[in-house]
CSV table of C-alpha atoms in Angstrom, one decimal:
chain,number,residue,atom,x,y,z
A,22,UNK,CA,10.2,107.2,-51.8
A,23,UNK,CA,11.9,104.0,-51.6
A,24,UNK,CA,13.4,103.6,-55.4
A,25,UNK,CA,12.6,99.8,-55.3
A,26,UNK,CA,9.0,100.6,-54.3
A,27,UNK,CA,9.3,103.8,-57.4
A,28,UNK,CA,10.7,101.1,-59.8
A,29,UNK,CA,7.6,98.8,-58.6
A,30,UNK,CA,5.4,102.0,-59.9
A,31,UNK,CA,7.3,102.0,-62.8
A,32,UNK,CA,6.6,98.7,-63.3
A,33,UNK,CA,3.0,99.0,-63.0
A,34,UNK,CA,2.9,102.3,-65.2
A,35,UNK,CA,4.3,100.2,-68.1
A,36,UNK,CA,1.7,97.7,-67.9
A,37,UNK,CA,-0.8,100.1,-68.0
A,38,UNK,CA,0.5,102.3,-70.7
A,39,UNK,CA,0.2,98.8,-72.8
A,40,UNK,CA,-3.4,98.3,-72.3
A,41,UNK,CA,-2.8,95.8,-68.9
A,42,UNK,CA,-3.3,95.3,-65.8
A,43,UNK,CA,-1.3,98.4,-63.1
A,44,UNK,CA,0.9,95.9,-61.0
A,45,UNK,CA,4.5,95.7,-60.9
A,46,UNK,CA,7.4,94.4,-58.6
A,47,UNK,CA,10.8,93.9,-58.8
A,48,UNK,CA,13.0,91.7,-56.7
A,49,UNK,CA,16.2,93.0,-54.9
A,50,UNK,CA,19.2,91.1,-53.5
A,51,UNK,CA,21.7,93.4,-51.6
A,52,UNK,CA,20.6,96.4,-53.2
A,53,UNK,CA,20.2,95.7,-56.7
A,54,UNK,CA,17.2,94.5,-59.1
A,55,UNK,CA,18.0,91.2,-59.7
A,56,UNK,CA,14.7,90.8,-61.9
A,57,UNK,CA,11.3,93.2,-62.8
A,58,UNK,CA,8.0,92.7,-64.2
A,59,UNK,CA,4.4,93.5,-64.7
A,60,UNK,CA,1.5,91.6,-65.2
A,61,UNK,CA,0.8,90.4,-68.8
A,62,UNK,CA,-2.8,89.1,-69.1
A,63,UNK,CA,-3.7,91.2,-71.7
A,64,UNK,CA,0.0,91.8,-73.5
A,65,UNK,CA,0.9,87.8,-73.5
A,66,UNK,CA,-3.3,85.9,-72.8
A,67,UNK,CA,-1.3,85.1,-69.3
A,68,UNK,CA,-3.0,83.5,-66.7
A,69,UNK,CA,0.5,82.9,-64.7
A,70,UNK,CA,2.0,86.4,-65.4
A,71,UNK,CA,0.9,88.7,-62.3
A,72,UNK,CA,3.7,91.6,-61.5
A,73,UNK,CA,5.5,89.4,-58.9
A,74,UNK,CA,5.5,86.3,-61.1
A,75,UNK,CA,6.6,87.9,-64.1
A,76,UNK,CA,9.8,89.6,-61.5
A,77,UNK,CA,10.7,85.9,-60.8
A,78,UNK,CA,10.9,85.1,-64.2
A,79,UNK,CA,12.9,87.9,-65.5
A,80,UNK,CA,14.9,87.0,-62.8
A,81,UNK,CA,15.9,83.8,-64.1
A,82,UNK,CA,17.2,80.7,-62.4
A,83,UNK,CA,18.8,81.4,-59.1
A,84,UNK,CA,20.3,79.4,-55.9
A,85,UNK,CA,19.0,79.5,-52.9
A,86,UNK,CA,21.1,81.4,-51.2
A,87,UNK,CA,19.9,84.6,-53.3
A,88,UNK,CA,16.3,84.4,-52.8
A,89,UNK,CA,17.3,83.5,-49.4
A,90,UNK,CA,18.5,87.2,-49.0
A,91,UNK,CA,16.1,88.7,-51.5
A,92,UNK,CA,13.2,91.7,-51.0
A,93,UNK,CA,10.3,91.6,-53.0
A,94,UNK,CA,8.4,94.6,-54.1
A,95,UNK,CA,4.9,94.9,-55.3
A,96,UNK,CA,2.7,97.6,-55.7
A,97,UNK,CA,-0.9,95.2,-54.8
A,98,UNK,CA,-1.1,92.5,-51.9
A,99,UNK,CA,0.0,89.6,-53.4
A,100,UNK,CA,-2.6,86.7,-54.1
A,101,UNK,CA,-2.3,83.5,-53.4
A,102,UNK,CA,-0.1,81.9,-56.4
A,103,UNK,CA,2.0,85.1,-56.3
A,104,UNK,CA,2.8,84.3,-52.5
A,105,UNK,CA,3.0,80.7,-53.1
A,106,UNK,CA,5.8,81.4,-55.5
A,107,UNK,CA,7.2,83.7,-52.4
A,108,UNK,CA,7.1,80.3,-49.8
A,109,UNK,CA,8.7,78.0,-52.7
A,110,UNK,CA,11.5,80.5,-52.7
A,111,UNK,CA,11.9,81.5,-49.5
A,112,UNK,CA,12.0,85.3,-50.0
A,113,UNK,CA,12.0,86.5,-46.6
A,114,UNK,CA,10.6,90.3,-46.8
A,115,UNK,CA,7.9,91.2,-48.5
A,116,UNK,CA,7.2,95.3,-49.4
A,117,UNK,CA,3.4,96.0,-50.2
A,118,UNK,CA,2.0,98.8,-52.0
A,119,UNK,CA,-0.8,98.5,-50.6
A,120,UNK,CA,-3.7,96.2,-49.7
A,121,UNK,CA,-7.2,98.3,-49.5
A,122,UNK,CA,-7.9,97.5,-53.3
A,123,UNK,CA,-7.0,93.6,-53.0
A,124,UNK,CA,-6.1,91.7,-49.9
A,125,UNK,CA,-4.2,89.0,-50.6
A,126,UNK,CA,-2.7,85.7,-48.7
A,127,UNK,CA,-0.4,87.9,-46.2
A,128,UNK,CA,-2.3,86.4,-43.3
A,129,UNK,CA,-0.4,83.2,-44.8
A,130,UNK,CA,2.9,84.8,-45.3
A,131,UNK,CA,3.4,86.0,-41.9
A,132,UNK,CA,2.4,82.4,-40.6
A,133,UNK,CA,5.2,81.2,-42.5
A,134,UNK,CA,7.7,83.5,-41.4
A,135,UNK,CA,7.8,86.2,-44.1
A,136,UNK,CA,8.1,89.8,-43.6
A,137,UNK,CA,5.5,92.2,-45.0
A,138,UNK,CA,5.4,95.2,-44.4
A,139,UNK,CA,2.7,97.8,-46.0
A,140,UNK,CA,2.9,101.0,-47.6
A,141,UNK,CA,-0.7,102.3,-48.1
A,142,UNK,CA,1.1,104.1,-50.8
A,143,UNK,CA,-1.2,106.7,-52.5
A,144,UNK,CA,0.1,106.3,-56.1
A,145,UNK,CA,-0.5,102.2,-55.8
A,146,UNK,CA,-4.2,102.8,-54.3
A,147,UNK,CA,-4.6,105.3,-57.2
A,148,UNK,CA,-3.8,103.3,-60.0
A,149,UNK,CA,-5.8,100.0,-59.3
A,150,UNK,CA,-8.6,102.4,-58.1
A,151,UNK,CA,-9.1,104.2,-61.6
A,152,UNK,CA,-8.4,100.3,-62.8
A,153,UNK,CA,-10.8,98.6,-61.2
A,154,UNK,CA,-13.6,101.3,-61.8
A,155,UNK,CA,-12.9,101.0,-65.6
A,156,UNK,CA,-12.6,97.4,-66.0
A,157,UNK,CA,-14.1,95.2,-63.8
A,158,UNK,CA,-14.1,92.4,-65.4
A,159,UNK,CA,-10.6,92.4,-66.4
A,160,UNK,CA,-9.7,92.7,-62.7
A,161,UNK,CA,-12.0,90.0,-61.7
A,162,UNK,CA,-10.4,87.6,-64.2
A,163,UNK,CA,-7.5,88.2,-62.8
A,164,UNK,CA,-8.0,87.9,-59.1
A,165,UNK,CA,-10.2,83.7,-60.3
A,166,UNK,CA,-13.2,86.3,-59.2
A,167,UNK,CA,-16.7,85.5,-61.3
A,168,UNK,CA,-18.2,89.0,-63.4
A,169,UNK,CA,-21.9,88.8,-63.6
A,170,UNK,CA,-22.3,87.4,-67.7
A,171,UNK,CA,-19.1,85.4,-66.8
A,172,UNK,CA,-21.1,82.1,-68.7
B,9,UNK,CA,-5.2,53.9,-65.5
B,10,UNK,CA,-7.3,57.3,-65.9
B,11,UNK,CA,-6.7,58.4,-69.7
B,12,UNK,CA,-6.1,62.2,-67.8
B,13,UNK,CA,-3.0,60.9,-65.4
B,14,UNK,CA,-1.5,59.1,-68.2
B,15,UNK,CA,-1.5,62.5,-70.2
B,16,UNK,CA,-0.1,63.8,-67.1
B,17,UNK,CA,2.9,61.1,-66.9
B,18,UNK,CA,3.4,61.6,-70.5
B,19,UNK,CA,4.2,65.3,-70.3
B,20,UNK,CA,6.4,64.2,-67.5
B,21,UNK,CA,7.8,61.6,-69.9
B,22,UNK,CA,8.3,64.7,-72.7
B,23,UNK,CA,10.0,66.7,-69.7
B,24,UNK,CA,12.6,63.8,-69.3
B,25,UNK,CA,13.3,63.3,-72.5
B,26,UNK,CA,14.1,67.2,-73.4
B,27,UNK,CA,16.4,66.7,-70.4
B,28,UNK,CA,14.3,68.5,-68.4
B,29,UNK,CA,12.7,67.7,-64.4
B,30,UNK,CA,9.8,64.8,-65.3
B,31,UNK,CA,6.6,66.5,-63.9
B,32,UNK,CA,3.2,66.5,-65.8
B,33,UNK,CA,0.1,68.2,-65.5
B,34,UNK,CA,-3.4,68.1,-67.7
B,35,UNK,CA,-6.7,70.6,-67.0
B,36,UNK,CA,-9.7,69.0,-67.7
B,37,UNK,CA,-12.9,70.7,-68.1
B,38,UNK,CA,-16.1,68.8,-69.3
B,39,UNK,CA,-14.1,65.6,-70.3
B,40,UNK,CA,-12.0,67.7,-72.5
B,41,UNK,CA,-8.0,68.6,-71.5
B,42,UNK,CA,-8.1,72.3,-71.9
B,43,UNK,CA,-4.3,72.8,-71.0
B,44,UNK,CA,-1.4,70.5,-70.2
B,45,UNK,CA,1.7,71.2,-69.8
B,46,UNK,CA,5.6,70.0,-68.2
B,47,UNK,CA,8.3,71.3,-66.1
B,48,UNK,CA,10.5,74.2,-68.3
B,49,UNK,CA,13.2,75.1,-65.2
B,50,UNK,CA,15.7,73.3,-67.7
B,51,UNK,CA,14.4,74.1,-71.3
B,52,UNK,CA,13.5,77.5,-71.1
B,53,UNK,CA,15.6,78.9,-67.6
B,54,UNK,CA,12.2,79.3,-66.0
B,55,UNK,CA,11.7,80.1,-62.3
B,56,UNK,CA,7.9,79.5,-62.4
B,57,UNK,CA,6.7,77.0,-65.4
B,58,UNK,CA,6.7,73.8,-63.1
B,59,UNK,CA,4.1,71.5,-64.8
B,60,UNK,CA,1.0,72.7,-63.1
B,61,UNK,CA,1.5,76.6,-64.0
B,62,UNK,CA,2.3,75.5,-67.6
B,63,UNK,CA,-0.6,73.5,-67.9
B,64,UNK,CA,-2.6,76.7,-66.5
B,65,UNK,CA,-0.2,78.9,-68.8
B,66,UNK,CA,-1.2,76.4,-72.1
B,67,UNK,CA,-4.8,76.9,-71.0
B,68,UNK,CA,-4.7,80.3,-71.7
B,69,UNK,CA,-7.2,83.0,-70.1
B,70,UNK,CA,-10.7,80.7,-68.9
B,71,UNK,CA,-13.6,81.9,-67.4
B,72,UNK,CA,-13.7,81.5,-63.6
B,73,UNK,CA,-16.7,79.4,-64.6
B,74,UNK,CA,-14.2,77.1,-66.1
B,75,UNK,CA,-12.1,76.9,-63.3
B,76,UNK,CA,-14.8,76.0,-61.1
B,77,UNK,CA,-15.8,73.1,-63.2
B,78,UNK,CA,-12.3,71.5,-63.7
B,79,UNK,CA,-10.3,69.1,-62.3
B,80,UNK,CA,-6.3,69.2,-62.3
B,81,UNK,CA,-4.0,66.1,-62.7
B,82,UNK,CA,-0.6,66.3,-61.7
B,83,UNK,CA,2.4,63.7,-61.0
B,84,UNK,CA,3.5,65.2,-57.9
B,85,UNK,CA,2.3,66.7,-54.8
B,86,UNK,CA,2.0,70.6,-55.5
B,87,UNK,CA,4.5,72.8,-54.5
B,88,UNK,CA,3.1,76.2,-52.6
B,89,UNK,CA,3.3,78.2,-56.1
B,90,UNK,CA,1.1,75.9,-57.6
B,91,UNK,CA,-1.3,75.0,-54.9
B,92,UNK,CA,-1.2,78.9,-54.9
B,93,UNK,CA,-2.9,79.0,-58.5
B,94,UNK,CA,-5.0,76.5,-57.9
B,95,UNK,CA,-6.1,78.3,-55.2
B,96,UNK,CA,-6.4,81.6,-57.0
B,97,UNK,CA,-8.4,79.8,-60.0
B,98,UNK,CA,-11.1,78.1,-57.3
B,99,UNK,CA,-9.7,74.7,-58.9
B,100,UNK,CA,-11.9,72.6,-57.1
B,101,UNK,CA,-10.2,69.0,-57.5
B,102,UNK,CA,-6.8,67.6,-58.0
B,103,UNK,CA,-5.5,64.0,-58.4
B,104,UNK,CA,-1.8,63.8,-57.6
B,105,UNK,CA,0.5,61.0,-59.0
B,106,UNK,CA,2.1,60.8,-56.1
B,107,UNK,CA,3.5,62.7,-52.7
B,108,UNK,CA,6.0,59.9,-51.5
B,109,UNK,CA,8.9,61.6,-53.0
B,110,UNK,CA,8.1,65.3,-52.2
B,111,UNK,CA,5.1,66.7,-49.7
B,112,UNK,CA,3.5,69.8,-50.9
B,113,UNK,CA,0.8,72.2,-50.0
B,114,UNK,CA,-1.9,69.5,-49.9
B,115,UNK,CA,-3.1,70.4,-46.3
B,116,UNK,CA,-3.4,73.8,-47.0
B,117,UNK,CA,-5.8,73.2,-50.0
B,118,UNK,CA,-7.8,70.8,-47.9
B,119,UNK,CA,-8.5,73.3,-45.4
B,120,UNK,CA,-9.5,75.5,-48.1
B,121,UNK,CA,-11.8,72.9,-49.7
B,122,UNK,CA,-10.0,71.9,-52.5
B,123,UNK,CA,-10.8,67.6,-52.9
B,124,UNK,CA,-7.4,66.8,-53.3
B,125,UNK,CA,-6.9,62.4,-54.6
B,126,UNK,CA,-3.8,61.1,-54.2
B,127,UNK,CA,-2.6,57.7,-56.8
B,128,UNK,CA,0.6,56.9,-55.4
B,129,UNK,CA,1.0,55.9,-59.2
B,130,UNK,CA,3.9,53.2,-59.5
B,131,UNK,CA,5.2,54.9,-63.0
B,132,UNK,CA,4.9,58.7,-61.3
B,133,UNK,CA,7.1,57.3,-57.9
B,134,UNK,CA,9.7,55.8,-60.4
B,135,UNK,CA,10.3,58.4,-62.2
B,136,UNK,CA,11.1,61.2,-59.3
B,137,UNK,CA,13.1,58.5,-57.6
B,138,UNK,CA,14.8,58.2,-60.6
B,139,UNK,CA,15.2,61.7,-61.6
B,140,UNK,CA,16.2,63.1,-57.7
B,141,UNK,CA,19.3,60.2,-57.7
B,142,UNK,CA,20.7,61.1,-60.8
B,143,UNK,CA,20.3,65.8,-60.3
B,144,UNK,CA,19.4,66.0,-56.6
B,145,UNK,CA,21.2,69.7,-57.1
B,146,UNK,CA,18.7,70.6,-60.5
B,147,UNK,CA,15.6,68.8,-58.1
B,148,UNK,CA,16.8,71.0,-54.9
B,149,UNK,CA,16.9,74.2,-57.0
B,150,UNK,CA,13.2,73.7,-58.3
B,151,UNK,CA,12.0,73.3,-54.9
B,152,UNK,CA,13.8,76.0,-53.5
B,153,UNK,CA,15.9,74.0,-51.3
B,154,UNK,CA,19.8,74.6,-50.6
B,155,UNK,CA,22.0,72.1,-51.9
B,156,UNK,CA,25.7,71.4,-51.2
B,157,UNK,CA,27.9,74.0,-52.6
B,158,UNK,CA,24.9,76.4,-53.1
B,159,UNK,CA,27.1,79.5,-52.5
């Protein structure tokens, strides 16, 4: 496997080993991780932190010019504040997990220019399978999506 | 002026005086700000706290119920990342300050039904004018644009 795409896993593994949400990515530029993260909901009450904004944050401020030639990885189709943070930036390729379990704003990615490509990789569709069957509700909070009881 | 756009500018206001990039934001729900928050890039190194997400970061973890029924306040136009949250969160309103001094996502929220009111607040114009003169290379970094000398 692609080690960015393992180190996505990785990633996503943590998060889950902590009680949180299984998404992770990590951001490249010219072959090294230049930040990584995992979505902290539950570890930190985040509502900002998903795996891809948590990357860009543990990536710290950088110019232009490195996002400019940056690959993203994430293990889940990224939503829509995830990919927003992808257009501010200008990351121009974009590796997916997958996208059976979410579908996120890729439609809007590629109409901007971006690069995704998809995996359909069977550890990423695993872990936000067995996720989403035991906690529903978590998963819906995080994806703005309403639960039945959600007063 | 609305009491929630003059807790907006305020943060803003905070922002500048830390040194930091003057952008505001205030949730309201019910009458009641449930999160507000400023621009960090400069007081904490942050990538992703512009003064929407740390308004929806001070909020903590809401009920998409909440979302639904709130209204955001910002001084500036939304960048994509932002417009991306409020997307994600079903926001359904926003009043911006101002888009004179920067043009964000607001089209894109329209066509996805978000009401979007914009002031063109005298106080919020000033104070981006201001602020771009004196660090157009800190304002170009936060909206992921290339400056001079960006190696």
């Amino acid at each position: 496997m692609d080690p960015f795409m393992h180190a996505a896993i990785a990633e996503a593994q943590l998060g889950l080993a902590e009680g949180g949400i299984p998404i992770g990515s990590v951001i490249v530029h010219q072959g090294r991780i230049i930040g990584r993260g995992h979505n902290r909901r539950v570890q930190q009450g985040s509502a900002i932190l998903h795996g891809e904004m948590d990357a860009f944050e543990n990536a710290g401020r950088q110019p232009s010019s490195v996002y400019h030639d940056a690959v993203l990885y994430t293990t889940l189709s990224p939503c829509s504040m995830c990919s927003g943070a992808i257009l501010l930036y200008g990351i121009p390729k974009v590796i997916v997990g997958e996208n059976l379990t979410f579908m996120g704003e890729e439609a809007l990615l590629r109409s901007r220019g971006v690069d995704v490509e998809v995996l359909q990789d069977a550890t990423c569709i695993e872990l936000m399978r067995g996720f989403i069957a035991s906690r529903p509700e978590l998963w819906n909070e995080d994806i703005g999506v309403e639960s039945d009881g959600d007063a």
